[in-house]
CSV table of N, CA and C and ligand atoms in Angstrom, one decimal:
chain,number,residue,atom,x,y,z
A,1,MET,N,112.2,104.4,117.4
A,1,MET,CA,113.5,104.4,116.8
A,1,MET,C,113.8,105.7,116.1
A,2,LYS,N,115.0,106.2,116.3
A,2,LYS,CA,115.4,107.5,115.7
A,2,LYS,C,116.8,107.3,115.1
A,3,TYR,N,116.9,107.6,113.9
A,3,TYR,CA,118.3,107.5,113.3
A,3,TYR,C,119.0,108.9,113.3
A,4,GLU,N,120.2,108.8,113.7
A,4,GLU,CA,120.9,110.1,113.9
A,4,GLU,C,122.1,110.1,113.0
A,5,LEU,N,122.4,111.3,112.4
A,5,LEU,CA,123.6,111.5,111.6
A,5,LEU,C,124.7,111.8,112.5
A,6,THR,N,125.3,110.7,113.1
A,6,THR,CA,126.4,110.8,114.0
A,6,THR,C,127.7,110.9,113.3
A,7,LYS,N,128.8,111.1,114.0
A,7,LYS,CA,130.1,111.3,113.4
A,7,LYS,C,130.5,110.3,112.4
A,8,GLU,N,130.2,109.0,112.7
A,8,GLU,CA,130.6,108.0,111.7
A,8,GLU,C,129.9,108.0,110.4
A,9,TYR,N,128.9,108.9,110.2
A,9,TYR,CA,128.2,109.0,108.9
A,9,TYR,C,128.7,110.2,108.2
A,10,LEU,N,129.6,111.0,108.8
A,10,LEU,CA,130.0,112.2,108.1
A,10,LEU,C,131.1,112.0,107.1
A,11,THR,N,131.0,112.6,105.9
A,11,THR,CA,132.0,112.4,104.9
A,11,THR,C,133.1,113.5,105.0
A,12,GLY,N,132.7,114.6,105.7
A,12,GLY,CA,133.6,115.7,105.8
A,12,GLY,C,133.5,116.7,104.6
A,13,ILE,N,132.6,116.3,103.7
A,13,ILE,CA,132.3,117.2,102.6
A,13,ILE,C,131.0,117.9,102.9
A,14,GLU,N,131.1,119.2,103.2
A,14,GLU,CA,129.9,119.9,103.8
A,14,GLU,C,128.6,119.8,103.1
A,15,SER,N,128.7,120.1,101.8
A,15,SER,CA,127.4,120.1,101.0
A,15,SER,C,126.8,118.7,101.0
A,16,ILE,N,127.6,117.6,101.0
A,16,ILE,CA,127.1,116.3,101.0
A,16,ILE,C,126.5,115.9,102.3
A,17,ASP,N,127.2,116.3,103.4
A,17,ASP,CA,126.8,116.0,104.7
A,17,ASP,C,125.4,116.7,105.0
A,18,THR,N,125.3,117.9,104.6
A,18,THR,CA,124.0,118.6,104.8
A,18,THR,C,122.9,117.9,104.1
A,19,GLU,N,123.1,117.4,102.9
A,19,GLU,CA,122.0,116.7,102.2
A,19,GLU,C,121.7,115.3,102.8
A,20,HIS,N,122.8,114.7,103.3
A,20,HIS,CA,122.6,113.4,104.1
A,20,HIS,C,121.7,113.7,105.3
A,21,GLY,N,121.9,114.8,105.9
A,21,GLY,CA,121.1,115.1,107.1
A,21,GLY,C,119.6,115.2,106.8
A,22,LYS,N,119.3,115.8,105.6
A,22,LYS,CA,117.9,115.9,105.2
A,22,LYS,C,117.4,114.5,104.9
A,23,LEU,N,118.2,113.6,104.3
A,23,LEU,CA,117.7,112.3,104.0
A,23,LEU,C,117.4,111.5,105.3
A,24,PHE,N,118.2,111.7,106.3
A,24,PHE,CA,118.0,111.1,107.6
A,24,PHE,C,116.7,111.7,108.2
A,25,ASP,N,116.4,113.0,108.1
A,25,ASP,CA,115.2,113.6,108.6
A,25,ASP,C,114.0,113.0,108.0
A,26,LEU,N,114.0,112.8,106.6
A,26,LEU,CA,112.9,112.3,105.9
A,26,LEU,C,112.7,110.8,106.3
A,27,ALA,N,113.7,110.1,106.4
A,27,ALA,CA,113.6,108.7,106.8
A,27,ALA,C,113.0,108.5,108.2
A,28,ASN,N,113.4,109.4,109.1
A,28,ASN,CA,112.9,109.4,110.4
A,28,ASN,C,111.4,109.7,110.4
A,29,GLU,N,111.1,110.7,109.6
A,29,GLU,CA,109.6,111.1,109.5
A,29,GLU,C,108.8,109.9,109.1
A,30,CYS,N,109.3,109.2,108.0
A,30,CYS,CA,108.6,108.0,107.5
A,30,CYS,C,108.4,107.0,108.7
A,31,TYR,N,109.5,106.8,109.3
A,31,TYR,CA,109.5,105.8,110.4
A,31,TYR,C,108.5,106.1,111.5
A,32,GLU,N,108.5,107.4,111.9
A,32,GLU,CA,107.6,107.8,112.9
A,32,GLU,C,106.1,107.7,112.5
A,33,LEU,N,105.9,108.0,111.3
A,33,LEU,CA,104.5,107.9,110.7
A,33,LEU,C,104.0,106.5,110.7
A,34,VAL,N,104.9,105.5,110.3
A,34,VAL,CA,104.5,104.1,110.3
A,34,VAL,C,104.3,103.6,111.8
A,35,MET,N,105.1,104.1,112.7
A,35,MET,CA,105.0,103.6,114.1
A,35,MET,C,103.8,104.2,114.8
A,36,ASN,N,103.3,105.4,114.3
A,36,ASN,CA,102.2,106.0,114.9
A,36,ASN,C,100.9,105.6,114.3
A,37,ASP,N,100.3,104.5,114.8
A,37,ASP,CA,99.2,103.9,114.1
A,37,ASP,C,97.8,104.4,114.6
A,38,THR,N,97.8,105.5,115.2
A,38,THR,CA,96.5,106.1,115.7
A,38,THR,C,95.8,106.9,114.6
A,39,SER,N,96.6,107.5,113.7
A,39,SER,CA,96.1,108.4,112.8
A,39,SER,C,95.4,107.6,111.6
A,40,ASP,N,94.3,108.1,111.1
A,40,ASP,CA,93.5,107.3,110.1
A,40,ASP,C,94.1,107.4,108.7
A,41,ASP,N,94.5,108.6,108.3
A,41,ASP,CA,94.9,108.8,106.9
A,41,ASP,C,96.4,108.7,106.7
A,42,ARG,N,97.0,108.0,107.6
A,42,ARG,CA,98.5,108.1,107.5
A,42,ARG,C,99.0,107.3,106.3
A,43,PHE,N,98.3,106.5,105.7
A,43,PHE,CA,98.8,105.8,104.5
A,43,PHE,C,99.1,106.7,103.4
A,44,ASP,N,98.2,107.7,103.2
A,44,ASP,CA,98.4,108.8,102.2
A,44,ASP,C,99.6,109.6,102.6
A,45,GLN,N,99.8,109.8,103.9
A,45,GLN,CA,101.0,110.6,104.3
A,45,GLN,C,102.3,109.8,104.1
A,46,ILE,N,102.2,108.5,104.3
A,46,ILE,CA,103.4,107.7,104.1
A,46,ILE,C,103.8,107.6,102.7
A,47,VAL,N,102.7,107.5,101.8
A,47,VAL,CA,103.0,107.5,100.4
A,47,VAL,C,103.7,108.8,99.9
A,48,ALA,N,103.1,109.9,100.4
A,48,ALA,CA,103.6,111.2,100.1
A,48,ALA,C,105.1,111.4,100.6
A,49,LEU,N,105.3,110.9,101.8
A,49,LEU,CA,106.7,111.0,102.4
A,49,LEU,C,107.7,110.1,101.6
A,50,LEU,N,107.3,108.9,101.3
A,50,LEU,CA,108.2,108.1,100.6
A,50,LEU,C,108.5,108.7,99.2
A,51,GLU,N,107.5,109.3,98.6
A,51,GLU,CA,107.7,110.0,97.3
A,51,GLU,C,108.7,111.2,97.5
A,52,GLU,N,108.5,111.9,98.6
A,52,GLU,CA,109.4,113.0,98.9
A,52,GLU,C,110.9,112.5,99.1
A,53,LEU,N,111.0,111.4,99.8
A,53,LEU,CA,112.3,110.8,100.0
A,53,LEU,C,112.9,110.3,98.7
A,54,ARG,N,112.1,109.7,97.8
A,54,ARG,CA,112.6,109.3,96.5
A,54,ARG,C,113.1,110.5,95.7
A,55,ALA,N,112.3,111.5,95.7
A,55,ALA,CA,112.7,112.7,94.9
A,55,ALA,C,113.9,113.4,95.5
A,56,TYR,N,113.9,113.5,96.8
A,56,TYR,CA,115.1,114.2,97.4
A,56,TYR,C,116.4,113.3,97.2
A,57,ALA,N,116.2,112.0,97.4
A,57,ALA,CA,117.4,111.1,97.2
A,57,ALA,C,117.9,111.3,95.7
A,58,ALA,N,117.0,111.4,94.8
A,58,ALA,CA,117.4,111.5,93.4
A,58,ALA,C,118.2,112.8,93.2
A,59,THR,N,117.7,113.9,93.7
A,59,THR,CA,118.4,115.2,93.6
A,59,THR,C,119.8,115.1,94.3
A,60,HIS,N,119.8,114.5,95.5
A,60,HIS,CA,121.0,114.4,96.2
A,60,HIS,C,122.1,113.5,95.5
A,61,PHE,N,121.6,112.4,94.9
A,61,PHE,CA,122.5,111.5,94.2
A,61,PHE,C,123.1,112.2,93.0
A,62,ALA,N,122.3,113.0,92.4
A,62,ALA,CA,122.8,113.8,91.2
A,62,ALA,C,123.9,114.7,91.7
A,63,HIS,N,123.8,115.4,92.8
A,63,HIS,CA,124.8,116.3,93.3
A,63,HIS,C,126.1,115.5,93.7
A,64,GLU,N,125.9,114.4,94.3
A,64,GLU,CA,127.0,113.6,94.8
A,64,GLU,C,127.8,113.1,93.6
A,65,GLU,N,127.0,112.6,92.5
A,65,GLU,CA,127.6,112.1,91.3
A,65,GLU,C,128.4,113.2,90.6
A,66,GLU,N,127.8,114.4,90.6
A,66,GLU,CA,128.5,115.5,89.9
A,66,GLU,C,129.8,115.8,90.6
A,67,TYR,N,129.8,115.8,91.9
A,67,TYR,CA,131.0,116.0,92.7
A,67,TYR,C,132.1,114.9,92.4
A,68,MET,N,131.6,113.7,92.4
A,68,MET,CA,132.6,112.6,92.2
A,68,MET,C,133.2,112.6,90.8
A,69,GLU,N,132.4,113.1,89.8
A,69,GLU,CA,132.8,113.2,88.5
A,69,GLU,C,133.9,114.3,88.4
A,70,ARG,N,133.6,115.4,89.1
A,70,ARG,CA,134.6,116.6,89.1
A,70,ARG,C,135.9,116.2,89.7
A,71,ILE,N,135.9,115.4,90.7
A,71,ILE,CA,137.2,115.0,91.3
A,71,ILE,C,137.7,113.7,90.7
A,72,GLN,N,137.0,113.2,89.7
A,72,GLN,CA,137.4,111.9,89.1
A,72,GLN,C,137.6,110.8,90.1
A,73,TYR,N,136.6,110.6,91.0
A,73,TYR,CA,136.7,109.6,92.0
A,73,TYR,C,136.6,108.2,91.3
A,74,GLU,N,137.6,107.3,91.7
A,74,GLU,CA,137.6,106.1,91.0
A,74,GLU,C,136.5,105.1,91.3
A,75,ARG,N,135.8,105.3,92.4
A,75,ARG,CA,134.7,104.4,92.7
A,75,ARG,C,133.3,105.0,92.3
A,76,ARG,N,133.3,106.0,91.5
A,76,ARG,CA,132.1,106.7,91.2
A,76,ARG,C,131.0,105.8,90.5
A,77,PHE,N,131.5,104.8,89.8
A,77,PHE,CA,130.5,103.9,89.0
A,77,PHE,C,129.8,103.0,90.0
A,78,SER,N,130.5,102.5,91.0
A,78,SER,CA,129.8,101.6,92.0
A,78,SER,C,128.8,102.5,92.8
A,79,GLU,N,129.2,103.7,93.0
A,79,GLU,CA,128.3,104.6,93.7
A,79,GLU,C,127.0,104.8,92.9
A,80,ARG,N,127.2,105.1,91.6
A,80,ARG,CA,126.1,105.3,90.7
A,80,ARG,C,125.2,104.1,90.7
A,81,TYR,N,125.8,102.9,90.6
A,81,TYR,CA,125.0,101.7,90.6
A,81,TYR,C,124.1,101.6,91.8
A,82,GLN,N,124.7,101.8,93.0
A,82,GLN,CA,124.0,101.7,94.2
A,82,GLN,C,122.9,102.7,94.3
A,83,HIS,N,123.1,103.9,93.8
A,83,HIS,CA,122.1,105.0,93.8
A,83,HIS,C,120.9,104.5,93.0
A,84,LEU,N,121.2,104.0,91.8
A,84,LEU,CA,120.2,103.5,90.9
A,84,LEU,C,119.3,102.5,91.6
A,85,ARG,N,119.9,101.5,92.2
A,85,ARG,CA,119.2,100.4,92.9
A,85,ARG,C,118.3,101.0,94.0
A,86,PHE,N,118.8,102.0,94.7
A,86,PHE,CA,118.0,102.6,95.8
A,86,PHE,C,116.7,103.3,95.2
A,87,ILE,N,116.9,104.0,94.1
A,87,ILE,CA,115.7,104.7,93.5
A,87,ILE,C,114.8,103.7,92.9
A,88,GLN,N,115.3,102.6,92.3
A,88,GLN,CA,114.5,101.5,91.8
A,88,GLN,C,113.6,100.9,92.9
A,89,LYS,N,114.3,100.6,94.0
A,89,LYS,CA,113.6,100.0,95.1
A,89,LYS,C,112.4,100.9,95.6
A,90,LEU,N,112.7,102.2,95.7
A,90,LEU,CA,111.7,103.1,96.2
A,90,LEU,C,110.5,103.2,95.2
A,91,SER,N,110.9,103.1,93.9
A,91,SER,CA,109.9,103.3,92.9
A,91,SER,C,109.0,102.0,92.8
A,92,GLU,N,109.5,100.9,93.2
A,92,GLU,CA,108.7,99.6,93.1
A,92,GLU,C,107.6,99.5,94.2
A,93,ILE,N,107.7,100.3,95.2
A,93,ILE,CA,106.7,100.2,96.3
A,93,ILE,C,105.4,100.7,95.8
A,94,ASN,N,104.4,99.9,96.0
A,94,ASN,CA,103.0,100.3,95.6
A,94,ASN,C,102.1,100.1,96.8
A,95,LEU,N,101.9,101.2,97.5
A,95,LEU,CA,101.2,101.1,98.8
A,95,LEU,C,99.7,101.0,98.5
A,96,ASP,N,99.2,101.2,97.3
A,96,ASP,CA,97.8,101.0,96.9
A,96,ASP,C,97.4,99.6,97.2
A,97,GLU,N,98.3,98.7,97.1
A,97,GLU,CA,98.0,97.3,97.2
A,97,GLU,C,98.0,96.8,98.6
A,98,ILE,N,98.3,97.7,99.6
A,98,ILE,CA,98.5,97.2,100.9
A,98,ILE,C,97.3,97.7,101.7
A,99,ASP,N,96.6,96.8,102.5
A,99,ASP,CA,95.6,97.3,103.3
A,99,ASP,C,96.1,97.7,104.7
A,100,GLU,N,95.2,98.2,105.5
A,100,GLU,CA,95.7,98.9,106.7
A,100,GLU,C,96.2,97.9,107.8
A,101,ASN,N,96.0,96.6,107.6
A,101,ASN,CA,96.5,95.6,108.6
A,101,ASN,C,97.9,95.2,108.3
A,102,GLN,N,98.5,95.7,107.2
A,102,GLN,CA,99.8,95.2,106.9
A,102,GLN,C,100.9,96.1,107.4
A,103,GLN,N,100.8,96.5,108.7
A,103,GLN,CA,101.8,97.3,109.4
A,103,GLN,C,103.2,96.7,109.2
A,104,GLU,N,103.2,95.3,109.4
A,104,GLU,CA,104.5,94.6,109.3
A,104,GLU,C,105.2,94.8,107.9
A,105,TYR,N,104.3,94.8,106.9
A,105,TYR,CA,104.9,95.0,105.6
A,105,TYR,C,105.5,96.4,105.4
A,106,LEU,N,104.8,97.4,106.0
A,106,LEU,CA,105.3,98.8,105.9
A,106,LEU,C,106.6,98.9,106.7
A,107,LEU,N,106.6,98.3,107.9
A,107,LEU,CA,107.9,98.3,108.7
A,107,LEU,C,109.0,97.7,107.9
A,108,GLY,N,108.7,96.6,107.2
A,108,GLY,CA,109.7,95.9,106.5
A,108,GLY,C,110.3,96.8,105.4
A,109,ILE,N,109.5,97.6,104.7
A,109,ILE,CA,109.9,98.5,103.7
A,109,ILE,C,110.8,99.6,104.3
A,110,LEU,N,110.4,100.1,105.4
A,110,LEU,CA,111.2,101.2,106.0
A,110,LEU,C,112.5,100.7,106.6
A,111,ASP,N,112.4,99.5,107.1
A,111,ASP,CA,113.6,98.9,107.7
A,111,ASP,C,114.6,98.7,106.6
A,112,PHE,N,114.2,98.2,105.5
A,112,PHE,CA,115.1,98.0,104.3
A,112,PHE,C,115.7,99.3,103.9
A,113,LEU,N,114.8,100.3,103.7
A,113,LEU,CA,115.3,101.6,103.1
A,113,LEU,C,116.2,102.3,104.1
A,114,THR,N,115.9,102.3,105.3
A,114,THR,CA,116.8,103.0,106.3
A,114,THR,C,118.1,102.3,106.4
A,115,ARG,N,118.1,101.0,106.5
A,115,ARG,CA,119.3,100.2,106.6
A,115,ARG,C,120.2,100.5,105.3
A,116,TRP,N,119.5,100.4,104.2
A,116,TRP,CA,120.2,100.6,102.9
A,116,TRP,C,120.9,102.0,102.9
A,117,LEU,N,120.1,103.0,103.2
A,117,LEU,CA,120.5,104.4,103.1
A,117,LEU,C,121.7,104.6,104.1
A,118,PHE,N,121.5,104.2,105.3
A,118,PHE,CA,122.6,104.4,106.3
A,118,PHE,C,123.8,103.6,106.0
A,119,GLY,N,123.6,102.3,105.6
A,119,GLY,CA,124.7,101.5,105.2
A,119,GLY,C,125.5,102.1,104.1
A,120,HIS,N,124.8,102.6,103.1
A,120,HIS,CA,125.5,103.2,102.0
A,120,HIS,C,126.3,104.4,102.4
A,121,ILE,N,125.7,105.3,103.1
A,121,ILE,CA,126.4,106.5,103.6
A,121,ILE,C,127.6,106.2,104.4
A,122,LYS,N,127.5,105.3,105.3
A,122,LYS,CA,128.6,104.9,106.2
A,122,LYS,C,129.7,104.2,105.5
A,123,VAL,N,129.4,103.3,104.6
A,123,VAL,CA,130.4,102.4,104.0
A,123,VAL,C,130.9,103.1,102.7
A,124,MET,N,130.0,103.5,101.8
A,124,MET,CA,130.5,104.0,100.5
A,124,MET,C,130.8,105.5,100.5
A,125,ASP,N,129.9,106.3,101.0
A,125,ASP,CA,130.0,107.7,100.9
A,125,ASP,C,131.2,108.2,101.7
A,126,CYS,N,131.4,107.6,102.8
A,126,CYS,CA,132.5,108.1,103.7
A,126,CYS,C,133.9,107.9,103.1
A,127,ARG,N,134.0,107.1,102.0
A,127,ARG,CA,135.2,106.9,101.3
A,127,ARG,C,135.5,108.0,100.3
A,128,ILE,N,134.5,108.8,100.0
A,128,ILE,CA,134.7,109.8,98.9
A,128,ILE,C,135.6,110.9,99.5
A,129,PRO,N,136.7,111.2,98.8
A,129,PRO,CA,137.6,112.1,99.4
A,129,PRO,C,137.2,113.6,99.2
A,130,LYS,N,137.7,114.4,100.1
A,130,LYS,CA,137.4,115.9,100.0
A,130,LYS,C,138.2,116.4,98.7
A,131,GLU,N,137.6,117.4,98.2
A,131,GLU,CA,138.2,117.9,96.9
A,131,GLU,C,139.7,118.2,97.0
A,132,GLU,N,140.1,118.9,98.1
A,132,GLU,CA,141.5,119.3,98.3
A,132,GLU,C,142.4,118.1,98.4
A,133,ASP,N,141.9,117.0,99.1
A,133,ASP,CA,142.7,115.8,99.2
A,133,ASP,C,142.8,115.1,97.9
A,134,ALA,N,141.7,115.0,97.1
A,134,ALA,CA,141.8,114.4,95.8
A,134,ALA,C,142.8,115.1,94.9
A,135,ALA,N,142.7,116.5,95.0
A,135,ALA,CA,143.6,117.3,94.1
A,135,ALA,C,145.1,117.0,94.5
A,136,ALA,N,145.3,116.9,95.8
A,136,ALA,CA,146.7,116.7,96.3
A,136,ALA,C,147.2,115.3,95.9
A,137,ALA,N,146.3,114.3,95.8
A,137,ALA,CA,146.7,113.0,95.4
A,137,ALA,C,147.1,112.9,93.9
A,138,ASN,N,146.5,113.8,93.1
A,138,ASN,CA,146.7,113.7,91.6
A,138,ASN,C,148.0,114.3,91.2
B,1,FE2,FE1,126.4,107.8,97.6
């Protein structure tokens, strides 16, 4: 499975779309790592990647929130809440407790995360107006 940043995921705000692209890349990397069960030490790699995804998401959310604050976007608090929930969910995962047979568990985590991420971008982020449109509306 490969997730692609297709047209329906684009907000039209260049800096945000670029960062969303990187989130898609990281999520895809995680997915491929979980699916590729031939490598022995991939659990360490998965943990490292999930951590990278969490860190990058946090940086990206901060940028997005800064932007929404600047344009005084009215739904910025719902956005912030969903961002918080996402980071919380990623922080809760403790792969130390999972042994190597629990592929299904790992797939479940990734499925949840990728669905959440893409659902959020498509539904919530795509409503964020471009700065010039927000300025024109005020
Ligand atoms: Fe967002």
